[in-house]
Coordinates of N, CA and C in Angstrom, one line a residue:
Chain A
S7 N 7.9 69.1 217.4 CA 7.4 69.1 215.7 C 8.4 69.0 215.1
Q8 N 8.3 68.6 213.7 CA 9.1 68.7 212.8 C 9.0 70.1 212.4
Q9 N 10.6 71.1 212.2 CA 10.8 72.3 211.3 C 10.3 71.7 209.8
G10 N 11.5 70.4 209.1 CA 11.0 70.3 208.1 C 10.0 69.3 207.7
E11 N 9.4 69.0 206.7 CA 8.6 68.0 206.5 C 8.4 67.8 204.8
E12 N 9.0 66.1 204.3 CA 8.6 66.4 202.9 C 7.5 65.4 203.1
D13 N 7.2 65.4 201.4 CA 5.8 65.4 200.8 C 5.6 64.9 199.2
P14 N 6.1 64.3 198.6 CA 5.5 62.5 199.5 C 6.8 62.3 200.2
Q15 N 6.3 61.0 201.1 CA 7.5 60.1 201.9 C 8.1 59.3 200.9
A16 N 7.3 58.7 199.6 CA 8.0 58.3 198.4 C 7.2 58.7 197.0
L17 N 8.8 58.4 196.2 CA 8.3 58.8 195.0 C 8.4 57.6 194.2
S18 N 7.7 57.0 192.7 CA 8.3 56.1 192.0 C 8.4 56.6 190.5
I19 N 9.4 57.0 189.7 CA 9.4 57.7 188.5 C 10.4 56.3 187.4
Q20 N 10.1 56.7 186.0 CA 10.5 56.0 185.3 C 11.9 57.2 184.6
E21 N 12.8 56.4 184.4 CA 13.9 57.5 183.8 C 13.3 58.4 182.5
G22 N 13.7 60.3 182.9 CA 13.3 60.8 181.9 C 12.2 61.5 182.2
E23 N 11.4 61.1 183.6 CA 10.3 61.5 184.2 C 10.9 62.6 185.0
N24 N 10.2 63.4 185.4 CA 10.6 64.1 186.1 C 10.1 64.2 187.4
A25 N 10.6 64.5 189.0 CA 10.5 64.2 189.9 C 10.5 65.7 191.3
T26 N 9.3 65.8 191.7 CA 9.1 66.6 192.7 C 8.5 66.1 193.7
M27 N 9.4 66.8 194.9 CA 9.0 67.0 196.0 C 8.6 67.8 197.0
N28 N 7.9 68.1 197.9 CA 8.1 69.5 198.6 C 8.1 69.2 199.9
C29 N 8.6 70.4 200.3 CA 9.2 70.5 202.0 C 8.2 71.7 202.8
S30 N 7.5 71.6 204.0 CA 6.8 72.3 204.6 C 7.9 73.1 206.0
Y31 N 7.8 74.2 206.2 CA 8.5 74.3 207.6 C 7.6 74.8 208.6
K32 N 8.0 75.5 209.6 CA 7.4 76.3 210.5 C 7.9 77.8 211.3
T33 N 9.1 77.4 211.3 CA 9.4 78.5 212.2 C 10.2 79.9 210.9
S34 N 10.6 81.1 211.3 CA 11.3 81.6 210.1 C 12.7 81.2 210.0
I35 N 13.5 81.1 208.8 CA 14.1 80.8 208.9 C 15.2 81.5 207.5
N36 N 16.6 81.6 208.0 CA 17.6 82.3 206.9 C 17.8 82.0 205.3
N37 N 17.9 80.7 205.5 CA 17.8 79.4 204.1 C 17.2 78.2 204.3
L38 N 17.2 77.5 203.2 CA 16.7 76.4 202.9 C 17.8 75.1 202.2
Q39 N 17.9 73.8 202.4 CA 18.9 73.4 201.6 C 18.4 72.2 201.4
W40 N 18.9 71.4 200.4 CA 18.5 70.3 200.0 C 19.1 69.8 199.6
Y41 N 19.3 68.4 200.4 CA 20.5 67.7 200.3 C 20.1 65.8 199.7
R42 N 21.0 65.3 199.2 CA 20.9 63.7 198.4 C 21.0 62.8 199.5
Q43 N 20.9 61.5 199.8 CA 21.6 60.4 200.4 C 21.4 59.0 199.7
N44 N 22.8 58.8 199.4 CA 22.4 57.4 198.3 C 22.5 56.2 200.0
S45 N 21.7 55.4 199.4 CA 21.6 54.3 200.9 C 23.4 54.1 201.1
G46 N 23.5 54.1 202.5 CA 24.8 54.2 203.2 C 25.5 54.4 203.1
R47 N 25.4 55.6 202.5 CA 26.2 57.1 202.1 C 25.6 58.2 203.0
G48 N 26.7 59.3 203.3 CA 26.3 60.6 203.8 C 25.7 61.4 202.9
L49 N 25.0 62.3 203.3 CA 24.0 63.5 203.6 C 25.1 64.4 201.9
V50 N 24.9 64.7 200.6 CA 25.7 65.6 200.1 C 24.5 66.4 199.5
H51 N 25.0 67.6 200.0 CA 24.9 68.9 199.7 C 24.4 69.2 198.3
L52 N 23.0 69.6 197.6 CA 22.3 69.6 196.2 C 22.3 71.7 196.2
I53 N 21.8 72.3 197.1 CA 21.3 73.4 196.8 C 21.1 74.3 198.2
L54 N 21.3 75.3 198.0 CA 20.9 76.1 199.2 C 20.0 77.5 198.9
I55 N 18.9 77.8 199.1 CA 18.2 79.1 198.3 C 17.9 80.3 199.8
R56 N 18.4 80.7 199.6 CA 18.3 82.1 201.0 C 16.5 82.5 201.2
S57 N 16.3 82.6 201.9 CA 15.2 83.4 202.4 C 14.5 84.1 201.3
N58 N 15.6 85.2 201.7 CA 15.3 86.4 200.3 C 15.1 86.1 198.3
E59 N 15.3 84.7 198.3 CA 15.2 83.8 197.1 C 13.6 83.1 196.7
R60 N 13.5 83.5 195.3 CA 12.3 82.9 195.2 C 12.4 81.5 194.7
E61 N 13.8 81.4 193.8 CA 13.8 80.2 192.5 C 15.5 80.2 192.6
K62 N 16.0 78.9 192.8 CA 17.2 78.4 191.9 C 17.2 77.7 191.5
H63 N 18.2 77.5 190.5 CA 18.1 76.6 189.6 C 19.8 75.9 189.8
S64 N 20.0 74.4 189.3 CA 21.6 74.6 189.3 C 21.1 72.7 188.5
G65 N 21.7 73.3 187.5 CA 21.8 72.0 186.2 C 20.7 71.2 186.2
R66 N 20.3 70.2 186.6 CA 18.4 69.2 186.1 C 17.8 70.1 187.4
L67 N 18.2 70.4 188.9 CA 17.3 70.5 189.4 C 16.7 72.3 189.6
R68 N 15.6 72.2 190.4 CA 14.7 73.5 190.1 C 14.7 73.5 191.8
V69 N 14.6 74.6 192.3 CA 14.2 74.9 193.8 C 13.5 76.2 194.0
T70 N 12.5 75.7 194.7 CA 11.7 77.2 194.5 C 11.5 77.4 196.3
L71 N 11.1 78.5 197.3 CA 11.2 78.8 198.5 C 9.7 79.7 198.2
D72 N 9.1 79.8 198.7 CA 7.6 80.5 199.3 C 7.8 80.6 201.1
T73 N 8.0 81.5 201.1 CA 8.6 82.1 203.0 C 7.1 82.5 203.5
S74 N 6.0 83.0 202.8 CA 4.8 83.1 203.4 C 4.0 81.9 203.5
K75 N 3.7 81.3 202.7 CA 3.4 79.3 202.9 C 4.5 78.4 203.8
K76 N 6.0 79.1 204.0 CA 7.0 78.1 204.5 C 6.4 77.1 204.1
S77 N 6.7 77.0 202.5 CA 7.3 76.0 202.2 C 8.4 75.9 201.0
S78 N 8.9 74.7 200.2 CA 9.9 75.1 199.3 C 9.6 73.2 198.9
S79 N 9.6 73.9 197.6 CA 9.7 72.6 196.4 C 11.2 72.2 195.5
L80 N 11.6 71.1 195.4 CA 12.6 70.3 194.6 C 12.2 69.7 193.9
L81 N 12.6 70.4 192.8 CA 12.2 69.6 191.3 C 13.3 69.1 190.1
I82 N 13.3 67.7 190.1 CA 14.6 67.2 189.2 C 14.0 67.0 187.8
T83 N 14.5 67.3 187.4 CA 14.3 67.2 185.6 C 14.8 66.1 184.9
A84 N 14.5 65.3 183.9 CA 14.7 64.7 183.1 C 15.9 63.4 184.2
S85 N 14.7 62.8 185.2 CA 15.8 62.0 186.2 C 16.4 60.9 185.3
R86 N 17.4 60.5 186.1 CA 18.4 59.1 185.8 C 18.1 58.4 186.9
A87 N 18.5 56.9 186.2 CA 18.6 55.7 187.2 C 19.7 56.5 189.0
A88 N 20.5 56.8 188.5 CA 21.2 57.3 189.4 C 21.0 58.5 190.3
D89 N 19.4 59.1 190.2 CA 18.8 60.3 191.3 C 18.2 59.3 192.4
T90 N 17.9 57.9 192.1 CA 17.7 57.1 193.2 C 18.5 57.1 194.3
A91 N 17.6 57.5 195.7 CA 18.2 58.3 196.7 C 17.1 59.0 197.5
S92 N 17.4 59.1 199.2 CA 16.6 60.2 199.4 C 17.3 61.5 199.7
Y93 N 15.9 62.1 199.4 CA 16.2 63.3 199.9 C 15.6 64.1 201.1
F94 N 16.6 65.5 201.7 CA 16.0 65.7 202.8 C 15.7 67.9 202.5
C95 N 15.0 68.0 203.2 CA 15.8 69.3 203.0 C 15.5 69.7 204.4
A96 N 16.2 70.5 204.9 CA 17.2 71.4 205.6 C 17.1 73.2 206.3
T97 N 16.8 73.3 207.5 CA 16.4 74.4 207.3 C 17.1 74.9 208.9
D98 N 17.8 76.4 208.5 CA 18.3 77.4 209.7 C 17.3 77.9 210.1
A99 N 17.2 78.3 211.5 CA 15.9 79.1 211.7 C 16.7 80.5 212.1
I100 N 16.6 81.6 212.2 CA 16.7 82.9 212.0 C 17.5 82.8 213.8
T101 N 17.0 82.4 214.7 CA 17.6 82.1 215.9 C 19.0 81.2 216.0
D102 N 19.0 80.2 214.9 CA 20.0 79.4 215.4 C 21.2 79.9 214.2
S103 N 22.7 79.6 214.7 CA 23.7 79.4 213.9 C 23.9 78.8 213.2
W104 N 24.3 79.6 211.3 CA 25.0 78.6 210.7 C 25.1 77.1 210.8
G105 N 24.6 76.4 210.3 CA 25.1 75.1 210.1 C 24.1 73.7 211.0
K106 N 23.4 74.7 212.1 CA 22.6 74.2 213.2 C 21.2 74.0 212.3
L107 N 21.1 72.5 211.7 CA 19.9 72.7 210.3 C 18.9 71.4 211.2
Q108 N 17.6 72.2 210.8 CA 16.7 71.0 210.9 C 15.9 70.7 210.2
F109 N 16.1 69.2 210.3 CA 16.2 68.2 209.0 C 14.1 67.5 208.9
G110 N 14.2 67.9 207.2 CA 12.7 66.6 207.8 C 12.8 65.7 207.8
A111 N 11.6 64.6 207.0 CA 11.9 62.9 207.0 C 12.3 62.2 206.0
G112 N 12.5 63.0 204.8 CA 13.1 62.9 203.8 C 12.2 62.2 202.7
T113 N 12.2 62.2 201.1 CA 11.6 62.1 200.3 C 12.3 60.5 199.8
Q114 N 11.9 59.6 199.9 CA 12.5 58.6 199.4 C 12.1 58.2 197.9
V115 N 13.2 58.5 196.4 CA 12.9 58.5 195.0 C 13.2 57.4 194.5
V116 N 13.0 56.9 193.9 CA 12.9 55.3 193.1 C 12.9 55.7 191.6
V117 N 13.8 55.9 190.7 CA 13.9 55.9 189.3 C 14.1 55.1 188.8
T118 N 13.4 54.2 187.7 CA 13.7 52.6 187.5 C 13.7 52.9 185.7
P119 N 14.6 52.1 185.1 CA 15.2 52.5 184.1 C 14.5 52.1 182.8
Chain B
E3 N 40.6 66.6 198.1 CA 40.9 66.6 199.1 C 39.6 65.4 200.0
A4 N 40.3 65.1 201.1 CA 39.7 63.8 202.1 C 38.3 64.7 202.0
G5 N 37.8 63.2 202.0 CA 36.0 64.0 202.5 C 36.1 63.6 204.5
V6 N 34.9 63.8 205.3 CA 34.6 63.5 206.5 C 34.6 61.9 206.7
T7 N 35.7 61.4 207.5 CA 35.6 60.4 207.6 C 34.8 59.9 209.0
Q8 N 34.0 58.7 209.2 CA 33.7 58.2 210.5 C 34.4 57.0 210.7
F9 N 34.2 56.9 212.1 CA 35.0 55.1 212.5 C 34.3 54.9 213.5
P10 N 33.6 53.5 214.1 CA 33.2 52.6 212.4 C 32.3 52.9 211.6
S11 N 31.7 52.1 210.7 CA 30.5 52.6 209.9 C 29.7 51.3 210.6
H12 N 29.8 50.7 211.4 CA 28.9 49.4 212.3 C 29.4 49.5 213.3
S13 N 28.3 49.6 214.5 CA 28.6 48.9 215.6 C 27.3 48.6 216.2
V14 N 28.1 46.9 216.7 CA 26.8 46.2 217.8 C 26.9 45.9 219.1
I15 N 26.7 47.2 219.9 CA 26.3 46.9 221.1 C 25.5 46.3 221.6
E16 N 25.8 45.6 223.2 CA 24.5 45.5 224.2 C 24.2 46.2 224.7
K17 N 23.0 46.6 225.3 CA 22.7 47.6 226.2 C 23.2 47.5 227.7
G18 N 23.6 48.7 227.9 CA 24.7 48.9 229.2 C 26.5 49.1 228.3
Q19 N 26.1 48.8 227.4 CA 27.8 49.2 227.4 C 28.5 50.0 226.6
T20 N 29.8 50.5 226.9 CA 30.1 51.6 225.7 C 30.3 51.9 224.5
V21 N 29.9 52.7 223.4 CA 30.7 52.8 222.7 C 31.1 54.1 222.1
T22 N 32.6 54.2 221.1 CA 33.2 55.8 221.2 C 32.6 55.8 219.0
L23 N 32.5 56.7 219.0 CA 32.3 56.8 217.6 C 33.4 58.1 217.3
R24 N 33.9 57.9 216.0 CA 34.8 59.0 215.8 C 34.3 59.9 214.4
C25 N 35.3 61.0 214.7 CA 34.9 61.5 212.9 C 35.9 62.6 212.9
D26 N 36.5 62.0 211.7 CA 37.6 63.3 211.2 C 36.9 63.5 210.4
P27 N 37.2 65.5 210.7 CA 36.5 66.1 209.6 C 37.5 66.7 208.5
I28 N 37.0 67.3 207.6 CA 37.8 68.0 206.2 C 39.0 68.5 207.2
S29 N 40.3 68.9 206.6 CA 41.4 69.7 207.4 C 41.2 70.9 207.1
G30 N 41.3 71.2 208.0 CA 40.8 73.0 208.2 C 39.7 73.6 208.3
H31 N 38.6 72.7 209.1 CA 37.6 72.7 209.3 C 37.5 72.8 210.8
D32 N 37.2 74.3 210.7 CA 36.8 74.4 212.5 C 35.6 74.2 212.9
N33 N 34.7 74.5 211.7 CA 33.2 74.1 212.3 C 32.9 72.7 212.3
L34 N 32.7 71.8 213.6 CA 32.2 70.0 213.3 C 31.1 70.0 213.6
Y35 N 30.2 69.0 213.6 CA 29.2 69.0 214.5 C 28.7 67.4 214.6
W36 N 27.8 67.1 215.1 CA 27.5 65.6 215.3 C 25.8 65.8 215.0
Y37 N 25.0 64.7 214.5 CA 23.3 64.6 214.3 C 23.4 63.2 214.0
R38 N 22.2 62.5 214.0 CA 21.8 61.3 214.5 C 20.2 61.1 213.7
R39 N 20.1 60.0 213.5 CA 18.4 59.5 212.5 C 18.3 58.5 213.4
V40 N 17.4 58.6 214.3 CA 16.7 57.2 215.2 C 15.3 56.9 214.7
M41 N 15.6 55.4 214.4 CA 14.6 55.0 214.1 C 13.6 55.7 212.9
G42 N 14.1 55.5 212.0 CA 13.6 56.5 210.7 C 13.1 57.3 210.9
K43 N 13.3 58.3 212.1 CA 12.9 59.7 212.3 C 13.6 60.5 211.0
E44 N 13.6 61.7 212.1 CA 14.4 62.9 211.1 C 16.2 63.1 211.9
I45 N 16.3 63.4 211.1 CA 17.9 63.8 211.3 C 17.9 64.9 212.3
K46 N 18.4 64.6 213.3 CA 18.6 65.9 214.4 C 19.4 66.1 214.8
F47 N 19.5 67.2 215.1 CA 21.4 68.3 216.0 C 21.5 67.5 217.4
L48 N 22.7 67.4 216.9 CA 23.2 66.7 218.4 C 24.4 68.7 219.2
L49 N 25.0 68.5 218.6 CA 26.3 69.5 219.2 C 27.1 70.1 217.9
H50 N 27.5 71.0 218.1 CA 28.4 71.4 217.2 C 29.9 72.5 217.9
F51 N 31.1 72.1 217.3 CA 32.3 72.4 217.7 C 32.6 73.5 216.7
V52 N 33.2 74.3 217.8 CA 34.7 75.7 216.8 C 35.4 75.2 217.2
K53 N 36.2 74.4 216.6 CA 38.1 74.4 217.4 C 37.5 73.1 218.2
E54 N 38.3 73.3 219.3 CA 37.6 72.8 220.6 C 36.5 72.9 221.2
S55 N 36.4 73.9 220.9 CA 35.0 74.6 221.8 C 34.0 74.1 221.6
K56 N 32.7 73.7 222.4 CA 31.5 73.7 222.4 C 30.5 74.7 222.0
Q57 N 30.4 74.9 220.9 CA 29.5 76.2 220.8 C 27.6 76.0 221.0
D58 N 27.2 74.6 221.0 CA 26.3 74.7 220.7 C 26.1 72.8 221.1
E59 N 25.4 72.9 222.2 CA 25.7 71.0 222.5 C 23.6 70.9 222.7
S60 N 22.8 71.9 222.7 CA 21.3 71.6 223.2 C 20.9 70.7 222.3
G61 N 21.5 70.2 221.8 CA 21.4 68.9 220.8 C 21.0 67.1 221.6
M62 N 22.3 67.5 222.4 CA 22.2 66.3 223.2 C 21.3 66.1 224.4
P63 N 20.5 64.4 224.1 CA 19.9 64.0 224.4 C 19.5 63.7 226.4
N64 N 21.5 63.4 226.4 CA 20.9 63.0 227.9 C 23.0 62.7 228.3
N65 N 22.8 63.1 229.9 CA 24.4 63.1 230.2 C 25.5 61.6 229.6
R66 N 24.2 60.6 229.1 CA 24.8 59.4 228.8 C 26.1 60.2 227.6
F67 N 25.6 60.6 226.6 CA 26.7 60.8 225.7 C 27.6 62.0 225.9
L68 N 28.7 61.7 225.2 CA 29.7 63.2 226.0 C 30.6 63.2 224.6
A69 N 30.7 64.0 224.0 CA 31.6 64.6 222.6 C 32.5 65.0 223.6
E70 N 33.6 64.9 222.5 CA 34.9 65.6 222.5 C 35.8 65.8 221.6
R71 N 36.6 66.6 221.7 CA 37.5 67.5 219.9 C 38.7 68.1 220.7
T72 N 39.2 67.3 221.6 CA 40.8 68.0 222.1 C 41.1 67.9 220.7
G73 N 42.0 69.4 220.8 CA 42.8 69.8 220.0 C 42.7 70.6 218.8
G74 N 41.1 70.5 219.1 CA 40.4 70.8 217.4 C 40.3 70.3 216.4
T75 N 40.8 69.3 216.5 CA 41.3 68.2 215.1 C 39.6 67.0 215.1
Y76 N 40.1 66.0 215.3 CA 39.3 64.5 215.1 C 38.2 64.9 216.4
S77 N 36.8 64.1 216.5 CA 36.2 64.7 217.7 C 35.5 62.7 217.5
T78 N 35.2 62.7 219.1 CA 34.5 61.6 219.9 C 33.4 61.9 220.2
L79 N 32.5 61.0 219.6 CA 31.2 61.0 220.6 C 31.5 59.8 221.6
K80 N 30.8 59.6 222.3 CA 30.7 58.3 223.1 C 29.6 58.5 223.8
V81 N 29.0 56.8 224.3 CA 27.4 56.8 225.0 C 28.4 56.1 225.6
Q82 N 27.7 56.3 226.6 CA 28.1 55.3 228.4 C 26.8 55.5 229.3
P83 N 26.2 54.6 229.7 CA 25.9 53.2 229.0 C 24.9 53.4 228.0
A84 N 25.1 52.3 226.9 CA 24.3 52.6 226.3 C 22.8 52.4 226.0
E85 N 22.1 52.2 225.4 CA 20.4 52.3 226.3 C 19.5 51.8 224.1
L86 N 18.4 51.0 224.6 CA 18.2 50.8 223.3 C 17.9 51.7 222.3
E87 N 17.3 52.7 222.9 CA 16.8 54.0 222.0 C 17.5 54.7 221.5
D88 N 19.1 54.3 221.6 CA 20.2 55.1 220.8 C 20.9 54.4 219.7
S89 N 20.0 53.6 218.8 CA 19.9 52.9 218.4 C 19.7 53.8 217.2
G90 N 20.3 53.9 215.6 CA 20.3 55.1 214.5 C 21.6 55.5 213.8
V91 N 21.7 56.4 212.9 CA 22.6 56.2 212.6 C 23.7 57.6 213.0
Y92 N 23.9 58.3 213.5 CA 25.5 59.1 213.9 C 26.0 59.8 213.1
F93 N 25.7 60.7 212.2 CA 26.6 62.0 211.1 C 27.2 62.3 211.9
C94 N 28.3 63.0 211.8 CA 29.3 64.0 211.6 C 29.3 64.7 210.6
A95 N 29.2 65.6 210.1 CA 30.0 67.1 209.5 C 30.9 68.0 209.7
S96 N 31.3 68.5 209.2 CA 32.1 69.5 209.0 C 31.9 71.1 208.1
R97 N 32.8 71.8 208.2 CA 32.3 73.1 207.4 C 33.4 74.5 207.5
G98 N 33.4 74.5 206.4 CA 35.0 75.7 206.2 C 34.4 76.9 207.0
P99 N 35.1 78.4 206.1 CA 34.4 79.6 207.2 C 33.7 80.2 206.3
G100 N 33.3 80.9 207.4 CA 31.8 81.8 206.1 C 30.8 80.7 206.3
N101 N 29.3 81.0 205.4 CA 28.5 80.1 205.4 C 28.4 79.4 204.2
S102 N 29.5 78.7 204.2 CA 29.3 77.3 203.9 C 28.4 76.1 204.2
P103 N 28.1 75.2 203.1 CA 27.4 74.4 203.3 C 28.4 73.5 204.1
L104 N 27.7 72.2 204.6 CA 27.7 71.4 205.6 C 28.3 69.7 204.5
H105 N 29.7 69.3 204.8 CA 30.1 68.4 204.4 C 29.6 66.7 205.2
F106 N 28.8 65.9 204.9 CA 28.7 64.8 205.8 C 29.4 63.8 205.9
G107 N 30.2 63.6 206.6 CA 30.5 61.6 206.3 C 29.5 60.7 206.5
N108 N 29.8 59.4 205.9 CA 28.5 58.4 205.2 C 27.9 58.2 207.2
G109 N 28.6 58.3 208.1 CA 27.4 57.8 209.2 C 27.9 56.7 209.9
T110 N 27.8 56.1 211.4 CA 28.3 55.4 212.1 C 26.9 55.1 211.7
R111 N 26.1 53.7 212.2 CA 25.3 52.4 211.9 C 25.8 52.6 213.8
L112 N 24.6 52.5 214.2 CA 25.0 52.0 215.7 C 23.4 51.2 216.1
T113 N 23.6 49.7 216.7 CA 22.5 49.2 217.2 C 23.4 48.7 218.3
V114 N 22.3 49.1 219.1 CA 21.8 48.4 220.6 C 20.8 46.6 221.0
T115 N 21.1 46.1 221.3 CA 20.8 45.1 221.4 C 20.5 45.1 222.8

C-alpha cells in the first residue's frame, strides 16, 4: 500500500490563486517532506516538517502536519505560472534510516496566466 | 556546486539487453540513493549507499538489478537482462551529513521494448 497519497491528483488554477494539496500516510513518521518536479527534471526539495511540528512556512509555501490524522497539506499562495509542476509528499518512517523516503503518486498542478 | 548528474538521460533498449545507468553525486556526499518511478506510479526507494557500502538494498526488485559504488564516488545501476516492466524513470539522489535533505538528479528515463 502507498505510504503517501496526494489529493487531488491534478489541480488547475489561475495565476494569483492559492493552490492546496493534501497528503495522507499510514505509518508513524520522523518527518514529512514536500518535493516539486518540473517536467523532465529531478525532484527539488521544498520544505520539511518534523513530526513534532504542526505548521511551517517558507516563502509562499505553508505546510501543516496532523499526526493524529496522518495527513499533511501544502498551500502555495499567490501562485505563478512557474509553479506549474508535480508536487510530491514523502515520509520517512520511524523504523527507517534518514533518506529512505516513501513517496506518494503526486499532485500535478497547472497554473495558467 | 554542481548538482547530482545522471547519465544517460534517456535509454531505449530491447527486452533481454543490458543497460547501465550512472550517477555522479554532489562532491563530498557520502550518502547516495537510487529511486525509480515505474509506469506513472509512486516513486519507490531502491537502495542506499554510505560511501562504497550498501546500507540498505531492501527496495531492489530482484537479482537482475546490480548497484555498485566502487571508491565511494559515482554509482552505477545495471539491469541485466532488462524486462518490459523495468521501464520507468530512475532517479539518483545524494545528501550530506546529518539529517540534510536529498538532492535529486534529473533521472534516466529507461524504455524497454
